[in-house]
XYZ file of C-alpha atoms in Angstrom:
685
model
C -46.475 58.694 266.115
C -43.881 59.653 264.601
C -43.969 60.868 261.229
C -41.136 59.585 259.202
C -42.276 61.157 256.181
C -41.606 64.675 256.829
C -37.502 64.775 257.369
C -36.289 65.626 254.421
C -37.249 68.861 254.187
C -35.637 70.830 256.767
C -31.726 71.423 255.807
C -32.849 72.540 252.622
C -35.314 74.875 253.668
C -32.771 76.303 255.266
C -30.224 76.409 252.983
C -32.220 78.648 250.826
C -33.334 80.862 253.295
C -29.326 81.968 252.801
C -29.426 81.595 249.659
C -31.993 84.596 249.484
C -31.003 86.423 252.905
C -31.876 89.521 251.037
C -35.910 88.506 251.283
C -38.916 89.391 249.886
C -39.910 93.108 249.034
C -43.090 94.796 247.524
C -42.073 96.880 244.611
C -45.626 97.606 243.104
C -47.882 97.762 245.749
C -52.042 96.719 245.309
C -55.196 95.670 247.236
C -54.856 93.634 249.677
C -58.245 91.950 251.000
C -59.174 90.639 253.943
C -59.530 87.137 252.619
C -57.024 85.482 249.722
C -56.785 82.435 248.067
C -55.348 79.962 245.247
C -58.046 77.629 245.845
C -59.340 77.172 242.349
C -55.718 76.775 240.849
C -56.076 73.521 242.464
C -55.096 69.764 242.027
C -57.207 66.822 243.550
C -54.922 66.599 246.963
C -52.470 63.029 246.246
C -50.514 61.809 249.128
C -46.671 61.675 248.713
C -44.687 58.076 248.796
C -42.468 58.013 251.590
C -40.160 61.041 252.519
C -42.147 63.216 248.976
C -43.013 66.117 250.686
C -40.493 68.547 249.317
C -41.089 67.114 245.446
C -45.126 67.226 246.092
C -44.565 71.551 247.401
C -42.150 71.945 244.662
C -44.815 70.349 242.020
C -47.857 71.693 243.826
C -46.665 75.314 243.178
C -45.792 74.551 239.639
C -49.142 73.016 239.540
C -50.138 75.927 240.486
C -48.587 78.682 238.214
C -49.486 76.478 235.508
C -53.642 76.456 235.968
C -52.822 80.553 236.074
C -51.060 82.117 233.914
C -53.026 79.378 230.603
C -56.997 80.426 233.099
C -57.989 76.708 233.919
C -60.034 76.194 236.492
C -61.098 72.927 236.007
C -59.951 70.687 238.938
C -60.491 68.205 236.680
C -57.879 69.764 234.164
C -55.840 70.779 236.505
C -55.214 67.690 237.243
C -54.163 65.915 233.983
C -51.779 69.296 233.664
C -50.143 68.704 236.931
C -46.553 67.833 237.736
C -45.129 65.012 238.519
C -43.816 65.409 241.775
C -41.898 62.171 241.635
C -40.271 62.631 238.613
C -38.459 65.775 240.738
C -37.497 63.575 243.691
C -35.340 60.973 241.642
C -33.602 63.497 239.344
C -32.624 65.785 243.065
C -31.335 61.739 244.574
C -29.769 60.487 240.940
C -28.092 63.918 240.368
C -27.104 64.569 244.044
C -26.572 61.287 246.619
C -27.326 57.695 247.154
C -29.362 58.695 250.570
C -32.251 59.339 251.017
C -32.591 60.608 254.371
C -31.827 63.508 253.976
C -30.928 66.986 252.010
C -27.766 68.851 250.591
C -27.715 72.438 249.895
C -27.489 71.381 246.173
C -31.026 70.000 246.248
C -32.821 73.117 245.580
C -30.493 73.537 242.789
C -31.149 69.796 240.858
C -34.661 69.807 240.978
C -35.213 73.621 239.242
C -32.273 72.596 237.129
C -34.203 69.655 235.267
C -37.397 71.389 236.046
C -40.254 69.814 235.876
C -42.296 66.928 233.819
C -46.455 66.620 233.968
C -47.608 63.055 235.095
C -49.478 62.808 231.857
C -46.424 62.243 229.908
C -45.033 59.737 232.917
C -44.936 58.664 235.739
C -43.362 55.787 237.625
C -45.977 52.801 239.158
C -42.869 50.241 238.962
C -40.548 51.396 240.666
C -42.362 51.448 244.233
C -41.559 52.700 246.905
C -38.500 54.119 245.943
C -35.072 52.644 247.362
C -32.100 53.718 246.339
C -31.853 50.667 243.161
C -34.932 51.240 241.831
C -34.545 55.663 241.558
C -30.530 53.992 240.027
C -32.863 51.398 237.444
C -34.799 53.715 236.157
C -33.592 55.085 232.024
C -32.171 58.066 231.909
C -34.162 61.025 232.907
C -32.497 63.874 231.156
C -34.056 62.517 227.776
C -37.456 64.249 229.336
C -35.569 66.980 230.408
C -36.254 69.081 227.273
C -39.542 68.983 227.562
C -39.340 69.336 232.242
C -37.113 72.876 230.976
C -39.698 74.689 229.646
C -41.766 75.025 233.270
C -38.205 75.722 235.790
C -39.021 78.842 237.674
C -37.975 82.032 236.546
C -37.546 83.178 239.755
C -37.677 82.106 243.462
C -36.379 84.762 246.834
C -37.529 84.004 250.342
C -39.356 86.166 252.661
C -37.379 88.035 255.152
C -39.294 86.291 259.030
C -37.396 89.345 260.266
C -38.999 92.027 258.790
C -41.825 93.478 260.892
C -43.978 93.913 257.364
C -43.793 90.053 256.767
C -47.744 89.323 256.950
C -47.801 92.169 254.243
C -45.336 90.737 251.668
C -46.856 88.283 252.629
C -51.013 88.723 251.073
C -49.042 91.041 248.933
C -47.362 87.749 246.473
C -50.848 85.316 247.887
C -52.956 87.940 246.082
C -51.130 88.412 243.451
C -52.095 83.962 242.299
C -47.716 83.126 243.975
C -47.915 79.942 245.989
C -45.240 79.353 248.620
C -43.243 77.040 249.609
C -43.742 76.567 253.730
C -40.761 74.432 255.815
C -42.271 73.724 258.884
C -38.279 73.204 260.825
C -40.819 70.785 263.223
C -43.678 69.760 262.954
C -46.353 67.922 265.705
C -46.789 64.316 265.709
C -50.170 64.297 266.653
C -51.481 66.765 263.610
C -51.364 63.625 261.387
C -54.301 62.377 260.656
C -56.750 64.423 261.835
C -60.046 66.213 260.872
C -59.524 69.089 263.497
C -57.757 72.550 262.771
C -54.060 73.610 263.857
C -55.634 76.037 265.772
C -57.674 73.864 268.393
C -54.208 71.606 268.972
C -51.546 73.820 269.343
C -54.487 76.213 271.769
C -56.202 72.898 273.446
C -52.928 70.609 273.857
C -50.691 72.519 274.797
C -47.282 71.054 272.362
C -45.013 73.913 272.243
C -43.025 72.248 269.505
C -39.980 73.535 269.247
C -39.100 71.427 271.902
C -39.716 68.280 269.993
C -38.005 67.509 267.136
C -36.390 64.891 268.770
C -40.084 62.766 268.758
C -41.199 65.011 265.132
C -39.536 66.066 261.894
C -39.725 68.874 259.357
C -41.564 69.313 256.711
C -42.550 71.180 253.688
C -46.325 71.850 253.398
C -47.801 75.171 250.603
C -48.494 78.518 251.088
C -52.444 78.606 249.154
C -54.578 81.800 250.989
C -55.447 83.631 253.429
C -58.446 84.333 255.867
C -59.037 87.851 257.953
C -61.686 86.189 259.514
C -60.478 83.676 260.124
C -58.986 82.260 264.069
C -58.350 86.511 264.522
C -57.137 85.846 261.149
C -55.180 82.790 259.552
C -53.136 81.231 256.291
C -54.204 78.371 253.976
C -51.372 75.566 253.869
C -51.846 72.296 251.884
C -50.697 69.543 252.894
C -49.345 66.094 251.304
C -50.648 63.308 252.762
C -54.142 63.221 251.711
C -57.962 63.824 251.867
C -57.890 62.673 255.323
C -55.523 65.783 256.557
C -57.723 68.324 257.731
C -60.381 69.329 255.248
C -59.228 67.909 252.582
C -56.474 68.062 253.074
C -56.311 71.688 253.430
C -55.608 73.207 257.257
C -55.492 76.945 257.573
C -53.557 78.064 260.528
C -53.885 81.542 262.785
C -51.064 83.866 262.210
C -49.787 83.812 266.309
C -49.262 80.004 265.120
C -47.950 80.667 262.164
C -44.976 82.796 263.253
C -44.480 81.096 265.683
C -43.080 78.673 264.396
C -39.374 78.058 263.216
C -40.559 77.973 259.411
C -39.420 79.546 255.916
C -41.056 80.716 253.447
C -39.917 80.948 249.581
C -42.565 82.072 246.730
C -42.373 80.686 244.154
C -43.024 82.250 240.279
C -43.678 81.341 237.126
C -43.137 83.104 233.016
C -46.140 83.062 232.290
C -47.748 81.849 229.089
C -47.300 82.581 225.443
C -50.719 83.816 225.063
C -50.370 85.193 228.454
C -47.297 87.089 227.622
C -48.428 88.720 224.051
C -52.695 89.753 226.454
C -50.437 91.230 228.735
C -47.893 93.294 226.282
C -51.435 93.071 224.377
C -52.343 95.690 227.529
C -48.599 97.757 227.617
C -49.211 98.189 224.033
C -51.650 99.921 223.744
C -50.527 102.400 227.003
C -47.960 102.971 224.717
C -50.042 103.924 221.419
C -51.971 106.932 223.903
C -48.601 108.572 224.213
C -49.796 111.838 222.187
C -47.402 112.974 219.277
C -49.002 116.188 220.295
C -48.090 117.339 223.823
C -48.799 120.361 224.195
C -45.698 121.165 226.437
C -43.850 121.048 222.675
C -44.475 123.657 220.510
C -43.474 123.837 217.034
C -42.326 127.155 218.141
C -39.842 129.880 214.922
C -37.030 129.909 217.085
C -35.857 132.697 214.286
C -37.582 135.105 215.322
C -35.738 137.450 216.957
C -37.056 138.339 220.854
C -35.698 141.266 221.535
C -37.599 142.754 219.502
C -40.204 142.467 222.168
C -38.973 145.110 223.983
C -38.612 148.223 221.668
C -40.811 148.499 218.749
C -45.364 146.986 218.891
C -48.597 147.785 220.837
C -48.865 147.999 224.647
C -51.778 147.524 226.700
C -51.115 147.162 230.821
C -49.558 148.361 233.587
C -46.592 150.521 233.953
C -43.918 153.202 236.345
C -44.108 156.295 236.803
C -41.559 156.676 233.960
C -43.204 154.879 231.454
C -41.132 151.538 231.227
C -43.513 148.518 232.117
C -43.843 146.585 234.770
C -46.075 144.106 236.979
C -49.010 142.143 234.600
C -49.415 143.575 230.726
C -49.952 142.376 226.786
C -47.151 143.591 224.117
C -48.570 142.909 220.573
C -45.416 143.541 217.880
C -44.896 144.217 214.769
C -44.521 140.816 213.408
C -47.773 139.996 215.235
C -46.031 138.067 218.401
C -47.466 138.953 221.263
C -46.610 138.808 225.232
C -48.885 138.411 227.527
C -47.563 138.499 231.668
C -45.892 139.988 233.792
C -43.328 142.921 233.438
C -40.463 144.670 235.491
C -38.736 147.331 235.106
C -39.976 147.334 230.734
C -38.945 143.581 230.483
C -40.434 139.701 230.552
C -40.122 138.695 233.251
C -41.943 135.829 235.544
C -45.039 134.143 234.394
C -46.568 134.661 230.683
C -47.851 133.502 227.252
C -46.168 133.539 224.211
C -48.358 133.740 221.529
C -47.245 132.998 218.335
C -50.481 133.077 215.686
C -53.941 131.263 217.160
C -52.944 127.329 217.464
C -50.093 127.749 219.406
C -49.763 129.508 223.450
C -45.663 128.938 224.857
C -45.963 128.995 228.705
C -42.503 130.761 229.517
C -40.883 132.091 233.186
C -38.285 134.619 231.953
C -35.290 135.927 234.010
C -33.790 138.640 233.213
C -33.261 137.283 229.407
C -33.159 141.124 228.053
C -30.815 142.336 231.167
C -26.759 143.578 229.566
C -25.996 141.192 232.582
C -27.562 137.769 231.084
C -28.034 134.173 232.525
C -30.139 133.302 230.042
C -30.796 134.268 227.261
C -32.842 134.327 223.116
C -30.475 133.629 221.036
C -28.982 131.781 218.417
C -25.482 128.637 218.862
C -23.362 128.734 214.438
C -22.127 125.099 214.556
C -18.723 125.208 212.162
C -20.074 122.642 209.680
C -23.074 125.227 209.057
C -26.141 123.551 211.584
C -27.526 126.478 213.944
C -29.382 125.598 217.262
C -32.261 127.918 218.462
C -33.361 128.654 220.784
C -33.078 128.809 225.227
C -29.195 129.428 226.209
C -27.103 129.092 229.433
C -23.830 129.782 230.934
C -23.645 128.131 226.349
C -25.607 125.319 226.659
C -29.838 124.734 225.383
C -31.865 124.937 227.446
C -35.980 124.423 227.940
C -37.196 124.548 224.278
C -34.833 124.431 221.710
C -34.749 124.012 217.506
C -31.675 122.737 215.701
C -30.857 122.939 211.683
C -27.971 121.569 209.472
C -26.198 123.371 207.493
C -29.500 123.755 204.452
C -31.177 125.509 206.945
C -33.116 122.700 207.294
C -34.540 120.718 210.610
C -32.186 118.434 212.492
C -34.438 118.183 216.030
C -36.936 120.289 218.482
C -37.959 119.686 221.349
C -36.536 119.853 225.225
C -33.394 120.228 226.029
C -30.792 120.441 229.272
C -27.298 121.749 230.023
C -27.158 121.514 225.694
C -28.494 118.087 225.084
C -31.424 116.408 223.730
C -33.464 115.503 226.957
C -37.266 114.590 227.119
C -39.654 115.050 224.373
C -38.523 116.031 220.858
C -39.206 115.378 217.488
C -35.808 113.664 214.880
C -36.603 114.970 211.076
C -34.992 113.527 208.181
C -33.135 116.048 204.991
C -36.523 115.777 203.488
C -38.494 116.825 205.992
C -40.089 113.705 207.075
C -40.353 112.529 210.727
C -37.159 109.945 211.621
C -38.695 109.760 215.474
C -40.531 111.424 217.592
C -40.504 110.728 221.546
C -38.478 111.255 224.677
C -35.241 111.096 225.125
C -32.109 110.971 227.163
C -28.538 112.598 226.704
C -28.521 113.272 222.878
C -29.894 109.806 222.710
C -33.361 108.235 222.171
C -35.085 106.495 225.314
C -38.519 106.102 227.113
C -41.707 105.447 225.309
C -41.232 106.953 221.448
C -42.150 106.586 217.545
C -39.659 105.845 214.928
C -40.119 106.320 211.543
C -38.620 104.512 207.770
C -38.149 106.845 205.414
C -38.228 104.131 203.569
C -40.062 101.317 203.821
C -42.950 104.194 205.292
C -42.459 101.685 208.261
C -42.683 102.267 211.449
C -42.224 101.492 215.329
C -44.044 102.537 218.486
C -42.444 101.453 220.932
C -39.873 102.109 224.063
C -36.488 102.467 223.379
C -32.638 101.865 224.979
C -29.817 104.598 224.102
C -31.462 105.000 220.475
C -32.083 100.977 220.087
C -35.546 99.694 219.744
C -35.378 98.024 223.601
C -39.157 97.520 225.495
C -42.615 96.451 224.670
C -43.602 97.756 221.265
C -44.708 97.416 218.159
C -44.080 98.419 214.704
C -46.445 98.395 212.064
C -45.864 98.101 207.745
C -46.255 100.667 204.850
C -50.490 99.730 204.975
C -50.849 100.946 209.173
C -51.401 96.898 210.076
C -49.127 96.262 212.758
C -45.970 94.104 211.505
C -44.601 92.978 215.064
C -45.723 93.295 218.710
C -43.622 92.265 221.574
C -40.793 92.426 222.850
C -37.456 93.783 221.856
C -34.148 93.987 223.187
C -31.100 95.243 221.498
C -32.665 96.517 218.220
C -34.295 93.286 217.710
C -37.049 91.608 217.983
C -35.943 89.612 221.311
C -38.509 87.887 223.905
C -42.113 87.464 223.291
C -44.572 88.743 221.012
C -46.398 88.281 217.612
C -45.292 88.208 214.347
C -48.151 89.253 211.854
C -48.004 88.529 207.556
C -48.251 91.200 205.295
C -51.015 89.195 203.350
C -52.290 87.049 206.314
C -51.236 84.525 209.003
C -48.877 85.244 212.018
C -46.543 83.920 214.205
C -46.950 84.057 218.174
C -44.221 82.783 219.778
C -40.627 83.307 221.023
C -37.809 85.561 219.426
C -34.023 85.626 219.293
C -32.159 88.414 216.891
C -35.143 88.824 214.553
C -35.656 85.068 214.124
C -38.527 82.650 215.013
C -36.342 81.022 218.414
C -37.267 78.737 220.575
C -42.105 77.861 221.077
C -44.039 79.005 218.870
C -46.667 79.205 216.540
C -47.815 80.080 213.351
C -51.095 80.702 211.787
C -52.451 80.092 208.563
C -54.335 83.529 207.126
C -57.685 81.723 207.433
C -56.848 81.853 211.346
C -56.690 78.129 212.356
C -53.095 76.577 213.814
C -50.114 75.788 210.688
C -47.716 74.973 214.103
C -47.093 75.031 216.831
C -43.684 73.490 218.874
C -40.375 74.622 218.896
C -38.099 76.040 216.952
C -34.864 77.956 216.186
C -33.902 80.498 213.476
C -36.872 80.900 211.607
C -37.130 77.153 211.140
C -39.812 74.278 212.694
C -36.621 72.555 214.329
C -37.315 70.146 217.564
C -40.717 69.228 218.635
C -43.578 70.585 217.315
C -47.451 69.409 215.661
C -47.482 70.505 211.681
C -51.750 71.131 211.150
C -52.558 70.813 206.963
C -55.383 73.804 205.937
C -56.804 70.903 204.418
C -57.412 68.770 207.976
C -53.663 66.413 208.393
C -51.151 66.823 210.571
C -48.394 66.145 211.563
C -47.416 65.351 215.317
C -42.963 64.906 215.638
C -39.845 65.469 215.315
C -38.609 69.028 212.756
C -36.412 69.569 211.064
C -35.493 72.753 209.075
C -38.965 73.265 208.286
C -38.836 69.343 207.748
C -39.984 65.904 209.153
C -36.678 64.900 210.162
C -36.933 62.064 212.906
C -39.888 60.118 214.875
C -43.564 61.189 214.551
C -47.022 60.361 213.397
C -49.396 61.401 210.824
C -53.279 62.233 210.245
C -55.755 61.590 207.781
C -58.422 64.147 207.969
C -60.908 62.154 210.484
C -57.847 61.683 213.092
C -56.595 58.548 212.329
C -53.122 57.892 212.658
C -51.629 57.615 208.712
C -48.515 56.221 209.201
C -45.922 56.271 212.637
C -42.269 56.628 212.195
C -39.465 57.444 211.096
C -38.892 60.216 208.141
C -35.883 62.431 207.065
C -36.277 65.412 204.592
C -40.551 65.292 205.000
C -40.456 61.547 203.432
C -41.235 58.488 204.910
C -38.230 57.058 205.408
C -36.426 54.431 207.386
C -38.510 51.318 209.907
C -42.296 52.834 210.182
C -46.439 52.056 210.020
C -48.663 53.364 206.973
C -52.233 53.151 207.926
C -54.206 52.535 205.135
C -58.025 54.357 205.753
C -59.729 51.156 204.816
C -57.835 50.171 207.309
C -54.875 47.685 205.593
C -50.926 48.216 206.817
C -48.062 48.365 206.371
C -45.632 47.731 208.888
C -41.657 48.082 207.810
C -38.815 49.657 205.989
C -39.341 52.855 203.603
C -37.478 55.078 201.056
C -38.524 58.654 200.267
C -42.453 57.841 200.837
C -43.005 54.811 199.376
C -42.035 51.296 201.317
C -38.997 49.779 199.622
C -36.653 47.040 202.332
C -38.574 44.908 204.400
C -42.095 44.308 205.231
C -45.612 43.499 206.298
C -49.099 44.027 204.167
C -51.671 43.518 206.718
C -55.380 43.062 205.526
C -58.164 44.626 206.914
C -58.894 41.676 209.675
C -55.114 42.184 210.425
C -53.865 38.701 208.685
C -50.871 38.972 206.364
C -51.033 39.929 202.789
C -47.657 39.721 201.763
C -44.420 39.319 202.966
C -41.027 39.888 202.188
C -38.874 42.581 199.795
C -40.918 45.897 198.209
C -38.846 48.354 196.184
C -41.014 51.777 195.287
C -44.557 50.379 196.278
C -44.566 46.828 194.827
C -43.713 43.513 195.570
C -39.957 42.911 194.449
C -37.468 41.259 195.402
C -38.287 36.997 198.142
C -41.379 37.477 199.399
C -44.053 35.270 200.331
C -48.167 36.577 199.687
C -50.787 35.315 202.077
C -54.951 34.490 201.689
C -57.100 34.645 203.761
C -53.780 34.533 205.990
C -52.402 31.028 204.762
C -49.675 30.643 202.062
C -50.758 30.922 198.409
C -47.184 31.844 197.092
C -43.399 31.749 197.787
C -40.232 32.908 195.264
C -39.019 36.087 193.328
C -41.612 39.366 192.292
C -40.655 42.507 190.081
C -43.116 45.099 190.219
C -46.092 43.338 191.975
C -46.165 40.744 190.279
C -44.164 36.487 190.069
C -41.541 36.986 188.762
C -38.477 33.769 188.600
C -38.770 30.438 190.657
C -42.264 30.520 192.899
C -43.609 27.694 194.914
C -48.048 27.550 194.223
C -49.651 26.436 197.159
C -53.239 25.120 198.082
C -55.493 26.351 201.049
C -54.221 23.211 202.631
C -51.046 24.021 202.243
C -49.793 21.489 200.221
C -47.625 22.155 196.954
C -50.046 22.575 193.987
C -47.151 23.571 191.865
C -43.263 25.184 192.072
C -41.329 26.406 189.111
C -40.226 29.330 186.591
C -42.929 32.640 186.742
C -42.447 35.498 184.661
C -45.174 38.697 184.683
C -47.511 36.717 187.327
C -48.372 33.770 184.804
C -46.523 30.151 184.788
C -44.279 29.086 182.267
C -42.938 25.998 183.408
């Protein structure tokens, strides 16, 4: 049987191989187990419609990554959160070409460019099968793009099939719970439907799939695991042909048969969820916090001590030459109580030893010709024209090793490691007041690596990563009180990326940042720990779609602009029942909408500044009309009809909720009772 379903994938698959020709490598090796699968993250298996194998494979991968990132392992919940292959298929077909039968080079770019949309939000049952007319009769899918873009793949990369380590690389990424799309250039036409394994069919039926391209098209499936004990080692694939294929849609393929096929493998990656990102950042930052600010190799040693005094004055105990010169090993205590214990040669320190400044500080040194007349390096002082100075070890007139820099007032500016005249390694920079400004790693005179920065005026501090004097990478900023202020990603000295901002009185924000402001998706919490707002932000304000929760229990779901309800939205009572559904402006009901009373009545009509204004209809609890007509400031004003038990009772003019002006009253049977002029609810004439 020729599989018409499978023709689509092949051109796209080999386009991907060209696009990512370098292939994946293993950057951070992990322990590769003898078995690992992603079955715990799978949704229910479905049967593709027409030529959707690639769309199914990609959206299934996206579903797996979503379940992984959010730690969802219940198949019902995963299926509820799964992504729509039909959205991806239609977006792809509409944005690339009008044909259904083959992929163009732009196909993958088009699919990922428009993101992935969840099945629970939208499906297209009325448009099966997907003919050209049906595809182009869909509503504008760009309106869905905003939500779909949140779920784009962050990266897609291929396996270099000529890499001798390809099997190990594949297992590496599967062990990290990354799925892959596998494209087969040919597919055995008798592998569907079947309950046997791939191994049995290939080996027993002697099918050479490479010669069957005319009778079996290309096909895309999902790679979801491996087991070294099955058939001498096998990969697990997931198909899109329903539960009749293999074992509930899955099939084991031996490594041997798998690599015999003309295939391409592309692993897909996602940006993790906010919560999982923050969890990871917390772990990394805890490692940063574990940094010991008093590293043992950074000795607060006063380099102004003239070390050559060791050579002349003091008490020596140890080995000497015949002429009395200190040689080999010995201990020397100078008159200023500085002790050197170590190696000597011809009466000067040479080689390794310990320089003991006092009982608290021991400096390990490695001397080499420091005191010879033809000095290669020396301990000394370098005086600057501005009055400052550097004291330490010099080589070719450049500071090396540990040293201290002073300003013209004699106060320490920096103390720590140097290399070739520049601050390199670990060290401490000080404010003029003598307080620490920075303590940590340096490179080429700039803060680079991990460290702690202290704010002089505010008393706050930052512990984290630096790049060229700027906060860059993961880090934590603290209030003066010692409580966290921000924990997360930084770029160019500003909060950029995913993070947590803590308000000092209490409450916090978890989400995306750009240039120190809330930008992107995020959640803000009350001091109590309950959610205040969950949704989109722009420039520190609620902008876009989101949900606002009142501490009293009510909530609003809808559109926001600059922290206000603007656009379409729904407000809810504490009970969870709807309060209002419709248009908003400046956090008030403005435009058309429906207001629901908790008692069961409702109003459908126009609103202005939170009140009934314009034309509208009020309904009783039983659903019968009570009033239909004009309103002003929540009261019946203008022309309108009043009903009793669904029957017309009065039709005419109203003022401030009362009959006022010309009108007609009716009997229950619909005949006229009286007509004339009313005033303040009373009939006048």
